[in-house]
mmCIF file of C-alpha atoms in Angstrom:
data_model
loop_
_atom_site.group_PDB
_atom_site.id
_atom_site.type_symbol
_atom_site.label_atom_id
_atom_site.label_comp_id
_atom_site.label_asym_id
_atom_site.label_seq_id
_atom_site.Cartn_x
_atom_site.Cartn_y
_atom_site.Cartn_z
ATOM 1 C CA UNK A 28 -13.576 -12.525 13.015
ATOM 2 C CA UNK A 29 -14.642 -15.466 15.190
ATOM 3 C CA UNK A 30 -12.744 -16.490 18.314
ATOM 4 C CA UNK A 31 -11.703 -19.760 16.656
ATOM 5 C CA UNK A 32 -10.473 -17.876 13.598
ATOM 6 C CA UNK A 33 -8.511 -15.522 15.839
ATOM 7 C CA UNK A 34 -6.773 -18.424 17.535
ATOM 8 C CA UNK A 35 -5.808 -19.929 14.193
ATOM 9 C CA UNK A 36 -4.356 -16.612 13.036
ATOM 10 C CA UNK A 37 -2.370 -16.061 16.237
ATOM 11 C CA UNK A 38 0.793 -17.495 14.705
ATOM 12 C CA UNK A 39 0.651 -15.118 11.753
ATOM 13 C CA UNK A 40 -0.009 -12.181 14.074
ATOM 14 C CA UNK A 41 2.991 -13.052 16.248
ATOM 15 C CA UNK A 42 5.294 -13.343 13.239
ATOM 16 C CA UNK A 43 4.061 -10.204 11.514
ATOM 17 C CA UNK A 44 3.763 -7.903 14.518
ATOM 18 C CA UNK A 45 6.908 -9.331 16.064
ATOM 19 C CA UNK A 46 8.944 -8.548 12.943
ATOM 20 C CA UNK A 47 7.481 -5.047 12.765
ATOM 21 C CA UNK A 48 8.299 -4.422 16.420
ATOM 22 C CA UNK A 49 11.838 -5.735 16.119
ATOM 23 C CA UNK A 50 12.386 -3.624 13.016
ATOM 24 C CA UNK A 51 11.097 -0.517 14.725
ATOM 25 C CA UNK A 52 13.360 -1.065 17.729
ATOM 26 C CA UNK A 53 16.364 -1.493 15.441
ATOM 27 C CA UNK A 54 15.561 1.677 13.505
ATOM 28 C CA UNK A 55 15.030 3.697 16.676
ATOM 29 C CA UNK A 56 18.370 2.465 18.017
ATOM 30 C CA UNK A 57 20.022 3.545 14.770
ATOM 31 C CA UNK A 58 18.368 6.974 14.853
ATOM 32 C CA UNK A 59 19.697 7.439 18.376
ATOM 33 C CA UNK A 60 23.182 6.381 17.217
ATOM 34 C CA UNK A 61 23.237 6.966 13.441
ATOM 35 C CA UNK A 62 26.403 5.154 12.465
ATOM 36 C CA UNK A 63 26.612 2.968 9.308
ATOM 37 C CA UNK A 64 27.192 -0.148 11.401
ATOM 38 C CA UNK A 65 23.939 0.376 13.341
ATOM 39 C CA UNK A 66 21.765 0.676 10.207
ATOM 40 C CA UNK A 67 19.382 -2.318 10.052
ATOM 41 C CA UNK A 68 18.197 -3.964 6.870
ATOM 42 C CA UNK A 69 14.601 -3.065 5.915
ATOM 43 C CA UNK A 70 11.670 -4.522 7.809
ATOM 44 C CA UNK A 71 9.489 -4.409 4.683
ATOM 45 C CA UNK A 72 10.575 -5.088 1.110
ATOM 46 C CA UNK A 73 7.867 -4.415 -1.439
ATOM 47 C CA UNK A 74 8.215 -6.048 -4.839
ATOM 48 C CA UNK A 75 6.347 -4.034 -7.416
ATOM 49 C CA UNK A 76 6.246 -6.943 -9.801
ATOM 50 C CA UNK A 77 4.391 -5.159 -12.604
ATOM 51 C CA UNK A 78 2.870 -1.814 -13.474
ATOM 52 C CA UNK A 79 0.233 -3.447 -15.680
ATOM 53 C CA UNK A 80 -3.341 -3.388 -14.413
ATOM 54 C CA UNK A 81 -6.676 -4.785 -15.586
ATOM 55 C CA UNK A 82 -8.736 -1.958 -14.047
ATOM 56 C CA UNK A 83 -8.835 1.825 -14.418
ATOM 57 C CA UNK A 84 -9.724 3.056 -10.940
ATOM 58 C CA UNK A 85 -10.534 6.752 -11.229
ATOM 59 C CA UNK A 86 -8.540 7.931 -8.181
ATOM 60 C CA UNK A 87 -5.489 5.692 -8.745
ATOM 61 C CA UNK A 88 -2.133 7.425 -8.920
ATOM 62 C CA UNK A 89 -1.007 4.947 -11.577
ATOM 63 C CA UNK A 90 -3.843 4.382 -14.072
ATOM 64 C CA UNK A 91 -6.541 6.737 -12.750
ATOM 65 C CA UNK A 92 -7.881 9.961 -14.196
ATOM 66 C CA UNK A 93 -4.657 11.765 -13.238
ATOM 67 C CA UNK A 94 -2.501 8.619 -13.159
ATOM 68 C CA UNK A 95 1.104 8.865 -14.266
ATOM 69 C CA UNK A 96 0.870 5.742 -16.455
ATOM 70 C CA UNK A 97 -2.099 6.936 -18.501
ATOM 71 C CA UNK A 98 -1.331 7.883 -22.072
ATOM 72 C CA UNK A 99 -1.969 11.590 -22.314
ATOM 73 C CA UNK A 100 -3.383 11.122 -25.798
ATOM 74 C CA UNK A 101 -5.860 8.426 -24.799
ATOM 75 C CA UNK A 102 -9.479 9.491 -24.914
ATOM 76 C CA UNK A 103 -10.582 6.982 -22.284
ATOM 77 C CA UNK A 104 -9.223 4.393 -19.885
ATOM 78 C CA UNK A 105 -9.253 1.404 -22.208
ATOM 79 C CA UNK A 106 -6.671 -1.349 -22.646
ATOM 80 C CA UNK A 107 -5.854 -0.445 -26.218
ATOM 81 C CA UNK A 108 -2.687 0.083 -28.179
ATOM 82 C CA UNK A 109 -1.961 3.491 -26.633
ATOM 83 C CA UNK A 110 -1.896 2.057 -23.115
ATOM 84 C CA UNK A 111 0.250 -0.893 -24.163
ATOM 85 C CA UNK A 112 2.705 1.415 -25.866
ATOM 86 C CA UNK A 113 2.793 3.635 -22.772
ATOM 87 C CA UNK A 114 3.552 0.787 -20.378
ATOM 88 C CA UNK A 115 6.352 -0.506 -22.606
ATOM 89 C CA UNK A 116 7.756 3.002 -22.694
ATOM 90 C CA UNK A 117 7.613 3.247 -18.907
ATOM 91 C CA UNK A 118 8.992 -0.112 -17.829
ATOM 92 C CA UNK A 119 9.990 -1.983 -20.965
ATOM 93 C CA UNK A 120 8.555 -5.500 -21.064
ATOM 94 C CA UNK A 121 12.010 -6.953 -21.674
ATOM 95 C CA UNK A 122 13.431 -5.027 -18.712
ATOM 96 C CA UNK A 123 10.959 -6.481 -16.196
ATOM 97 C CA UNK A 124 12.591 -8.682 -13.565
ATOM 98 C CA UNK A 125 12.295 -12.405 -14.218
ATOM 99 C CA UNK A 126 11.693 -15.066 -11.578
ATOM 100 C CA UNK A 127 15.417 -15.874 -11.540
ATOM 101 C CA UNK A 128 16.185 -12.244 -10.672
ATOM 102 C CA UNK A 129 13.788 -12.385 -7.729
ATOM 103 C CA UNK A 130 15.253 -15.700 -6.542
ATOM 104 C CA UNK A 131 18.723 -14.138 -6.367
ATOM 105 C CA UNK A 132 17.303 -11.132 -4.523
ATOM 106 C CA UNK A 133 15.420 -13.325 -2.033
ATOM 107 C CA UNK A 134 18.556 -15.324 -1.306
ATOM 108 C CA UNK A 135 20.303 -12.095 -0.384
ATOM 109 C CA UNK A 136 17.409 -10.739 1.690
ATOM 110 C CA UNK A 137 16.422 -13.931 3.515
ATOM 111 C CA UNK A 138 18.960 -13.688 6.396
ATOM 112 C CA UNK A 139 17.466 -10.353 7.524
ATOM 113 C CA UNK A 140 13.911 -11.804 7.497
ATOM 114 C CA UNK A 141 11.967 -8.926 5.891
ATOM 115 C CA UNK A 142 8.227 -8.987 5.380
ATOM 116 C CA UNK A 143 7.811 -9.256 1.592
ATOM 117 C CA UNK A 144 4.865 -7.405 0.060
ATOM 118 C CA UNK A 145 3.739 -7.976 -3.536
ATOM 119 C CA UNK A 146 2.349 -4.926 -5.294
ATOM 120 C CA UNK A 147 1.585 -3.513 -8.724
ATOM 121 C CA UNK A 148 -0.247 -2.471 -10.918
ATOM 122 C CA UNK A 149 -2.104 -5.680 -10.374
ATOM 123 C CA UNK A 150 0.419 -8.199 -8.995
ATOM 124 C CA UNK A 151 -1.578 -11.227 -10.127
ATOM 125 C CA UNK A 152 -0.871 -10.173 -13.731
ATOM 126 C CA UNK A 153 2.801 -11.013 -13.216
ATOM 127 C CA UNK A 154 3.168 -14.343 -15.049
ATOM 128 C CA UNK A 155 5.297 -16.053 -12.386
ATOM 129 C CA UNK A 156 3.418 -14.752 -9.362
ATOM 130 C CA UNK A 157 2.690 -18.200 -7.892
ATOM 131 C CA UNK A 158 6.272 -19.485 -8.253
ATOM 132 C CA UNK A 159 7.472 -16.221 -6.718
ATOM 133 C CA UNK A 160 5.179 -16.657 -3.700
ATOM 134 C CA UNK A 161 6.421 -20.227 -3.273
ATOM 135 C CA UNK A 162 10.029 -19.004 -3.363
ATOM 136 C CA UNK A 163 9.265 -16.410 -0.680
ATOM 137 C CA UNK A 164 7.571 -18.954 1.562
ATOM 138 C CA UNK A 165 10.305 -21.554 0.954
ATOM 139 C CA UNK A 166 12.654 -19.148 2.753
ATOM 140 C CA UNK A 167 10.282 -18.850 5.712
ATOM 141 C CA UNK A 168 9.434 -15.208 5.004
ATOM 142 C CA UNK A 169 6.091 -13.518 5.605
ATOM 143 C CA UNK A 170 4.417 -12.768 2.261
ATOM 144 C CA UNK A 171 1.551 -10.319 1.695
ATOM 145 C CA UNK A 172 -0.188 -9.074 -1.444
ATOM 146 C CA UNK A 173 -2.390 -6.099 -2.347
ATOM 147 C CA UNK A 174 -4.792 -6.850 -5.211
ATOM 148 C CA UNK A 175 -7.959 -5.653 -6.906
ATOM 149 C CA UNK A 176 -9.255 -9.233 -6.667
ATOM 150 C CA UNK A 177 -10.015 -9.683 -10.344
ATOM 151 C CA UNK A 178 -7.988 -12.894 -10.644
ATOM 152 C CA UNK A 179 -8.277 -14.031 -7.055
ATOM 153 C CA UNK A 180 -10.911 -16.730 -7.563
ATOM 154 C CA UNK A 181 -8.889 -18.581 -10.199
ATOM 155 C CA UNK A 182 -5.774 -18.526 -7.992
ATOM 156 C CA UNK A 183 -7.457 -19.178 -4.644
ATOM 157 C CA UNK A 184 -6.467 -22.809 -4.092
ATOM 158 C CA UNK A 185 -2.889 -22.255 -5.239
ATOM 159 C CA UNK A 186 -2.515 -19.247 -2.946
ATOM 160 C CA UNK A 187 -3.763 -21.162 0.082
ATOM 161 C CA UNK A 188 -1.553 -24.139 -0.719
ATOM 162 C CA UNK A 189 1.456 -21.855 -1.216
ATOM 163 C CA UNK A 190 0.932 -20.464 2.285
ATOM 164 C CA UNK A 191 0.630 -16.775 1.449
ATOM 165 C CA UNK A 192 0.131 -14.958 4.748
ATOM 166 C CA UNK A 193 -2.111 -12.012 3.898
ATOM 167 C CA UNK A 194 -4.308 -10.847 1.021
ATOM 168 C CA UNK A 195 -5.587 -7.275 0.940
ATOM 169 C CA UNK A 196 -8.331 -6.559 -1.590
ATOM 170 C CA UNK A 197 -9.125 -2.954 -2.449
ATOM 171 C CA UNK A 198 -12.875 -2.183 -2.452
ATOM 172 C CA UNK A 199 -14.495 1.227 -3.041
ATOM 173 C CA UNK A 200 -18.134 0.613 -2.179
ATOM 174 C CA UNK A 201 -21.159 -1.568 -2.707
ATOM 175 C CA UNK A 202 -21.252 -3.250 -6.147
ATOM 176 C CA UNK A 203 -22.676 -0.407 -8.232
ATOM 177 C CA UNK A 204 -20.339 2.214 -6.723
ATOM 178 C CA UNK A 205 -17.254 0.009 -6.822
ATOM 179 C CA UNK A 206 -17.866 -1.003 -10.436
ATOM 180 C CA UNK A 207 -18.334 2.604 -11.515
ATOM 181 C CA UNK A 208 -15.112 3.731 -9.859
ATOM 182 C CA UNK A 209 -13.101 0.748 -11.086
ATOM 183 C CA UNK A 210 -14.256 0.976 -14.688
ATOM 184 C CA UNK A 211 -15.621 -2.577 -15.039
ATOM 185 C CA UNK A 212 -19.189 -3.744 -14.556
ATOM 186 C CA UNK A 213 -18.208 -6.952 -12.748
ATOM 187 C CA UNK A 214 -15.216 -5.896 -10.657
ATOM 188 C CA UNK A 215 -16.984 -6.114 -7.268
ATOM 189 C CA UNK A 216 -18.467 -9.510 -8.081
ATOM 190 C CA UNK A 217 -15.061 -10.856 -9.132
ATOM 191 C CA UNK A 218 -13.379 -9.567 -5.974
ATOM 192 C CA UNK A 219 -16.137 -10.966 -3.742
ATOM 193 C CA UNK A 220 -15.988 -14.342 -5.486
ATOM 194 C CA UNK A 221 -12.238 -14.396 -4.940
ATOM 195 C CA UNK A 222 -12.531 -13.632 -1.229
ATOM 196 C CA UNK A 223 -15.128 -16.396 -0.821
ATOM 197 C CA UNK A 224 -13.008 -18.859 -2.803
ATOM 198 C CA UNK A 225 -9.957 -18.246 -0.608
ATOM 199 C CA UNK A 226 -12.054 -18.762 2.546
ATOM 200 C CA UNK A 227 -13.549 -21.942 1.077
ATOM 201 C CA UNK A 228 -10.141 -23.425 0.283
ATOM 202 C CA UNK A 229 -8.822 -22.407 3.697
ATOM 203 C CA UNK A 230 -11.602 -24.420 5.303
ATOM 204 C CA UNK A 231 -11.213 -27.385 2.965
ATOM 205 C CA UNK A 232 -7.425 -27.550 3.371
ATOM 206 C CA UNK A 233 -7.409 -26.707 7.092
ATOM 207 C CA UNK A 234 -5.167 -23.678 6.560
ATOM 208 C CA UNK A 235 -4.922 -20.793 9.044
ATOM 209 C CA UNK A 236 -3.683 -18.283 6.468
ATOM 210 C CA UNK A 237 -4.117 -16.150 4.478
ATOM 211 C CA UNK A 238 -5.435 -13.339 6.630
ATOM 212 C CA UNK A 239 -8.013 -11.586 4.414
ATOM 213 C CA UNK A 240 -8.493 -7.836 4.539
ATOM 214 C CA UNK A 241 -10.542 -5.344 2.524
ATOM 215 C CA UNK A 242 -9.122 -1.855 2.041
ATOM 216 C CA UNK A 243 -11.923 0.718 1.805
ATOM 217 C CA UNK A 244 -10.609 4.189 0.903
ATOM 218 C CA UNK A 245 -12.758 7.265 1.583
ATOM 219 C CA UNK A 246 -12.605 9.499 -1.491
ATOM 220 C CA UNK A 247 -14.676 12.134 -3.226
ATOM 221 C CA UNK A 248 -16.024 9.328 -5.419
ATOM 222 C CA UNK A 249 -17.635 7.233 -2.676
ATOM 223 C CA UNK A 250 -18.204 9.652 0.214
ATOM 224 C CA UNK A 251 -21.932 8.886 0.390
ATOM 225 C CA UNK A 252 -21.434 5.129 0.014
ATOM 226 C CA UNK A 253 -19.193 4.190 2.949
ATOM 227 C CA UNK A 254 -22.022 2.818 5.086
ATOM 228 C CA UNK A 255 -23.463 0.546 2.342
ATOM 229 C CA UNK A 256 -19.911 -0.456 1.440
ATOM 230 C CA UNK A 257 -19.324 -1.649 4.999
ATOM 231 C CA UNK A 258 -22.620 -3.521 4.977
ATOM 232 C CA UNK A 259 -21.622 -5.303 1.768
ATOM 233 C CA UNK A 260 -18.164 -6.139 3.091
ATOM 234 C CA UNK A 261 -19.534 -7.510 6.374
ATOM 235 C CA UNK A 262 -21.234 -10.232 4.312
ATOM 236 C CA UNK A 263 -17.879 -11.497 3.052
ATOM 237 C CA UNK A 264 -15.529 -13.879 4.934
ATOM 238 C CA UNK A 265 -13.013 -11.170 5.805
ATOM 239 C CA UNK A 266 -10.844 -10.873 8.901
ATOM 240 C CA UNK A 267 -10.494 -7.083 8.796
ATOM 241 C CA UNK A 268 -11.956 -4.107 6.966
ATOM 242 C CA UNK A 269 -9.543 -1.193 6.844
ATOM 243 C CA UNK A 270 -11.224 2.193 6.403
ATOM 244 C CA UNK A 271 -8.713 4.569 4.872
ATOM 245 C CA UNK A 272 -8.587 8.195 3.781
ATOM 246 C CA UNK A 273 -7.520 9.293 0.340
ATOM 247 C CA UNK A 274 -3.833 10.014 -0.260
ATOM 248 C CA UNK A 275 -3.517 13.283 -2.170
ATOM 249 C CA UNK A 276 -1.203 16.151 -3.126
ATOM 250 C CA UNK A 277 -2.491 19.697 -3.785
ATOM 251 C CA UNK A 278 -0.918 21.284 -6.885
ATOM 252 C CA UNK A 279 0.985 23.925 -4.903
ATOM 253 C CA UNK A 280 2.526 21.209 -2.715
ATOM 254 C CA UNK A 281 3.417 19.163 -5.768
ATOM 255 C CA UNK A 282 5.203 22.135 -7.310
ATOM 256 C CA UNK A 283 7.216 22.665 -4.122
ATOM 257 C CA UNK A 284 8.083 18.965 -4.029
ATOM 258 C CA UNK A 285 9.393 19.187 -7.597
ATOM 259 C CA UNK A 286 11.550 22.149 -6.639
ATOM 260 C CA UNK A 287 13.027 20.429 -3.580
ATOM 261 C CA UNK A 288 13.780 17.221 -5.451
ATOM 262 C CA UNK A 289 15.333 19.110 -8.351
ATOM 263 C CA UNK A 290 17.507 21.381 -6.223
ATOM 264 C CA UNK A 291 18.545 18.914 -3.514
ATOM 265 C CA UNK A 292 18.635 15.606 -5.388
ATOM 266 C CA UNK A 293 18.877 16.571 -9.051
ATOM 267 C CA UNK A 294 15.831 14.573 -10.165
ATOM 268 C CA UNK A 295 12.646 15.466 -12.018
ATOM 269 C CA UNK A 296 9.970 14.447 -9.518
ATOM 270 C CA UNK A 297 6.606 14.317 -11.280
ATOM 271 C CA UNK A 298 5.020 11.219 -9.719
ATOM 272 C CA UNK A 299 2.914 13.425 -7.396
ATOM 273 C CA UNK A 300 0.736 14.322 -10.383
ATOM 274 C CA UNK A 301 -0.920 10.928 -10.087
ATOM 275 C CA UNK A 302 -2.325 12.122 -6.744
ATOM 276 C CA UNK A 303 -3.152 15.682 -7.813
ATOM 277 C CA UNK A 304 -6.168 16.652 -5.705
ATOM 278 C CA UNK A 305 -7.292 19.557 -3.527
ATOM 279 C CA UNK A 306 -8.643 17.834 -0.415
ATOM 280 C CA UNK A 307 -10.351 20.980 0.790
ATOM 281 C CA UNK A 308 -12.820 20.748 -2.080
ATOM 282 C CA UNK A 309 -14.570 17.788 -0.423
ATOM 283 C CA UNK A 310 -15.264 19.698 2.774
ATOM 284 C CA UNK A 311 -16.178 22.903 0.940
ATOM 285 C CA UNK A 312 -18.694 21.311 -1.426
ATOM 286 C CA UNK A 313 -19.827 18.219 0.489
ATOM 287 C CA UNK A 314 -20.145 19.510 4.037
ATOM 288 C CA UNK A 315 -23.323 17.601 4.899
ATOM 289 C CA UNK A 316 -21.949 14.302 3.637
ATOM 290 C CA UNK A 317 -18.688 14.912 5.505
ATOM 291 C CA UNK A 318 -20.586 15.550 8.750
ATOM 292 C CA UNK A 319 -22.500 12.308 8.254
ATOM 293 C CA UNK A 320 -19.235 10.483 7.613
ATOM 294 C CA UNK A 321 -17.740 11.800 10.866
ATOM 295 C CA UNK A 322 -20.796 10.641 12.803
ATOM 296 C CA UNK A 323 -20.665 7.220 11.167
ATOM 297 C CA UNK A 324 -16.935 6.784 11.852
ATOM 298 C CA UNK A 325 -17.425 7.571 15.539
ATOM 299 C CA UNK A 326 -20.065 4.867 15.778
ATOM 300 C CA UNK A 327 -17.946 2.476 13.782
ATOM 301 C CA UNK A 328 -15.084 2.717 16.250
ATOM 302 C CA UNK A 329 -17.425 1.747 19.075
ATOM 303 C CA UNK A 330 -19.230 -0.937 17.089
ATOM 304 C CA UNK A 331 -16.112 -2.798 15.934
ATOM 305 C CA UNK A 332 -15.686 -4.555 19.278
ATOM 306 C CA UNK A 333 -19.232 -5.889 19.101
ATOM 307 C CA UNK A 334 -18.784 -6.871 15.456
ATOM 308 C CA UNK A 335 -15.641 -8.800 16.280
ATOM 309 C CA UNK A 336 -17.302 -10.586 19.207
ATOM 310 C CA UNK A 337 -19.999 -11.999 16.904
ATOM 311 C CA UNK A 338 -17.600 -13.094 14.179
ATOM 312 C CA UNK A 339 -17.789 -10.092 11.868
ATOM 313 C CA UNK A 340 -14.650 -8.435 10.475
ATOM 314 C CA UNK A 341 -12.642 -6.192 12.768
ATOM 315 C CA UNK A 342 -12.516 -2.568 11.572
ATOM 316 C CA UNK A 343 -9.181 -0.765 11.444
ATOM 317 C CA UNK A 344 -8.298 2.753 10.324
ATOM 318 C CA UNK A 345 -5.304 3.970 8.286
ATOM 319 C CA UNK A 346 -4.484 6.749 8.689
ATOM 320 C CA UNK A 347 -5.448 6.614 12.360
ATOM 321 C CA UNK A 348 -7.106 10.038 12.453
ATOM 322 C CA UNK A 349 -9.768 10.791 15.108
ATOM 323 C CA UNK A 350 -13.187 10.828 13.446
ATOM 324 C CA UNK A 351 -13.906 14.424 14.417
ATOM 325 C CA UNK A 352 -10.658 15.522 12.737
ATOM 326 C CA UNK A 353 -11.287 13.853 9.377
ATOM 327 C CA UNK A 354 -12.423 17.163 7.800
ATOM 328 C CA UNK A 355 -9.142 18.700 8.983
ATOM 329 C CA UNK A 356 -7.249 15.858 7.299
ATOM 330 C CA UNK A 357 -8.602 17.099 3.977
ATOM 331 C CA UNK A 358 -8.412 20.859 4.595
ATOM 332 C CA UNK A 359 -5.193 21.298 6.604
ATOM 333 C CA UNK A 360 -2.487 19.599 4.563
ATOM 334 C CA UNK A 361 0.293 20.576 6.943
ATOM 335 C CA UNK A 362 -1.232 18.763 9.940
ATOM 336 C CA UNK A 363 0.390 15.338 10.397
ATOM 337 C CA UNK A 364 -1.572 14.158 13.468
ATOM 338 C CA UNK A 365 1.573 13.194 15.359
ATOM 339 C CA UNK A 366 3.332 11.523 12.427
ATOM 340 C CA UNK A 367 6.346 13.804 12.408
ATOM 341 C CA UNK A 368 8.810 11.401 10.750
ATOM 342 C CA UNK A 369 8.284 9.158 7.746
ATOM 343 C CA UNK A 370 10.297 5.991 8.542
ATOM 344 C CA UNK A 371 10.486 4.485 5.060
ATOM 345 C CA UNK A 372 14.139 5.322 4.408
ATOM 346 C CA UNK A 373 15.119 3.090 7.330
ATOM 347 C CA UNK A 374 12.189 0.658 7.403
ATOM 348 C CA UNK A 375 11.014 0.027 3.828
ATOM 349 C CA UNK A 376 12.337 -0.513 0.319
ATOM 350 C CA UNK A 377 10.467 -0.947 -2.949
ATOM 351 C CA UNK A 378 11.877 -2.824 -5.927
ATOM 352 C CA UNK A 379 10.443 -1.463 -9.157
ATOM 353 C CA UNK A 380 9.568 -3.828 -12.041
ATOM 354 C CA UNK A 381 12.903 -3.110 -13.741
ATOM 355 C CA UNK A 382 14.964 -3.560 -10.548
ATOM 356 C CA UNK A 383 15.270 0.066 -9.450
ATOM 357 C CA UNK A 384 15.203 0.492 -5.665
ATOM 358 C CA UNK A 385 13.298 3.367 -4.075
ATOM 359 C CA UNK A 386 12.105 4.351 -0.610
ATOM 360 C CA UNK A 387 8.781 5.947 -1.592
ATOM 361 C CA UNK A 388 6.308 3.402 -2.892
ATOM 362 C CA UNK A 389 3.862 5.861 -4.458
ATOM 363 C CA UNK A 390 6.470 8.476 -5.360
ATOM 364 C CA UNK A 391 9.405 6.513 -6.829
ATOM 365 C CA UNK A 392 11.223 9.550 -8.199
ATOM 366 C CA UNK A 393 14.471 9.055 -6.294
ATOM 367 C CA UNK A 394 16.273 5.832 -7.165
ATOM 368 C CA UNK A 395 19.041 4.591 -4.866
ATOM 369 C CA UNK A 396 20.273 1.761 -7.100
ATOM 370 C CA UNK A 397 19.273 -1.257 -9.197
ATOM 371 C CA UNK A 398 19.365 -4.871 -8.009
ATOM 372 C CA UNK A 399 20.499 -6.049 -11.427
ATOM 373 C CA UNK A 400 23.719 -4.071 -11.105
ATOM 374 C CA UNK A 401 24.459 -4.092 -7.353
ATOM 375 C CA UNK A 402 23.832 -6.284 -4.315
ATOM 376 C CA UNK A 403 20.839 -5.022 -2.357
ATOM 377 C CA UNK A 404 22.842 -4.449 0.837
ATOM 378 C CA UNK A 405 25.277 -2.248 -1.068
ATOM 379 C CA UNK A 406 22.365 -0.188 -2.420
ATOM 380 C CA UNK A 407 20.680 0.059 0.998
ATOM 381 C CA UNK A 408 23.846 1.362 2.629
ATOM 382 C CA UNK A 409 25.047 3.427 -0.336
ATOM 383 C CA UNK A 410 25.678 7.129 -0.713
ATOM 384 C CA UNK A 411 22.372 7.911 -2.455
ATOM 385 C CA UNK A 412 20.431 6.183 0.308
ATOM 386 C CA UNK A 413 22.392 8.023 2.990
ATOM 387 C CA UNK A 414 21.667 11.370 1.345
ATOM 388 C CA UNK A 415 17.919 10.718 1.346
ATOM 389 C CA UNK A 416 17.956 9.559 4.977
ATOM 390 C CA UNK A 417 19.785 12.716 6.013
ATOM 391 C CA UNK A 418 17.050 14.805 4.413
ATOM 392 C CA UNK A 419 14.173 12.912 6.047
ATOM 393 C CA UNK A 420 15.898 12.905 9.440
ATOM 394 C CA UNK A 421 16.098 16.709 9.256
ATOM 395 C CA UNK A 422 12.702 17.517 7.713
ATOM 396 C CA UNK A 423 9.924 15.908 5.683
ATOM 397 C CA UNK A 424 9.460 16.291 1.973
ATOM 398 C CA UNK A 425 6.541 18.564 0.998
ATOM 399 C CA UNK A 426 4.338 15.586 0.008
ATOM 400 C CA UNK A 427 4.931 13.536 3.178
ATOM 401 C CA UNK A 428 1.889 14.845 5.068
ATOM 402 C CA UNK A 429 -0.546 12.747 2.977
ATOM 403 C CA UNK A 430 1.552 9.782 1.891
ATOM 404 C CA UNK A 431 0.962 6.255 3.180
ATOM 405 C CA UNK A 432 4.592 5.859 4.208
ATOM 406 C CA UNK A 433 4.082 8.420 6.960
ATOM 407 C CA UNK A 434 1.012 6.668 8.388
ATOM 408 C CA UNK A 435 0.930 2.900 7.885
ATOM 409 C CA UNK A 436 3.813 2.119 10.274
ATOM 410 C CA UNK A 437 2.544 4.083 13.265
ATOM 411 C CA UNK A 438 3.787 7.330 14.764
ATOM 412 C CA UNK A 439 7.513 8.046 14.637
ATOM 413 C CA UNK A 440 9.319 10.930 16.296
ATOM 414 C CA UNK A 441 11.946 12.928 14.454
ATOM 415 C CA UNK A 442 15.434 12.489 15.976
ATOM 416 C CA UNK A 443 16.199 15.124 18.603
ATOM 417 C CA UNK A 444 12.580 16.138 19.249
ATOM 418 C CA UNK A 445 12.057 14.161 22.457
#
């Protein structure tokens, strides 16, 4: 990122980081004095506008090889009748929230000024995505989106004109690796064209936002390709490249999670199966590649300051695990690297495509209400929400050690441990 670009993004950074900081302070004050009247509204509200997706990324918890939305009878990851029938079964096309439903929700949320994140599936497949973004921005709220980039080029001008604040594009490697993992021969090229188109329209329209970020997850599918992936991404007009580590749940942990959720909350919690993976297998079978990755990550942390000074993307890391401990991240599931409390039940809410409200974005097994039937504030402060918060305040769920909710918002201490 160039110095000039950094100056132009300063306003977005102040708004975004300022809201996160204020939200954290409010949650910490509530945890110190956990009365209903001290409970703040969420800092982040994620709208999962659709579960439909135009790619079949192999490691995805939704439509991947173990994904919970995949038809079990489908022979491959196509977009055929079996997949369409499965998605209708799961969310019901007629039950998906309409733009009018989101407008009512935004009117209720706007006074508390949450950061609104758009998610999927592939959010740009939601038919009213542009009007929805305009409604969010009309209320002065920060709006972010996570996308695979497949439709980004065609929407680039509209997104810049709408004032969307941040676009995160998920990338798995250089073109040949990314395309193999994503299941389409042109997926990298489409994403790259979209990133360039957004940057071009930003320049032409004189717009400071959106902030453009690539999310590069380290998985068993691209372990040897992280360096060439970074080289390819450095050629794109990005502000940040986030190097992540795979979210995963070993089968034994998933079984324990099901037991806890069944006995304590009375729900069948099977969403973990989308992330079914034994992380230790990477270290056990790919030791040399893992050692090379550790060495590369150490250098990358040092190099990012130089990269940024010459206008290349800044490199961030989520989860923020020291490079030398990355093998432990995969082999020692119980180690949380200082992230003892997942803050989502106080800090984050996800609205599912049919209006259900959950705390866990990737594991939406426990529903605290539905925005079609209740005001959001009533759901957020309701009995089901309180029960879940009491559990997380006391101890984590079995799956929490490798879930994004425990890592993306920084380190949080469990009440009474300091």
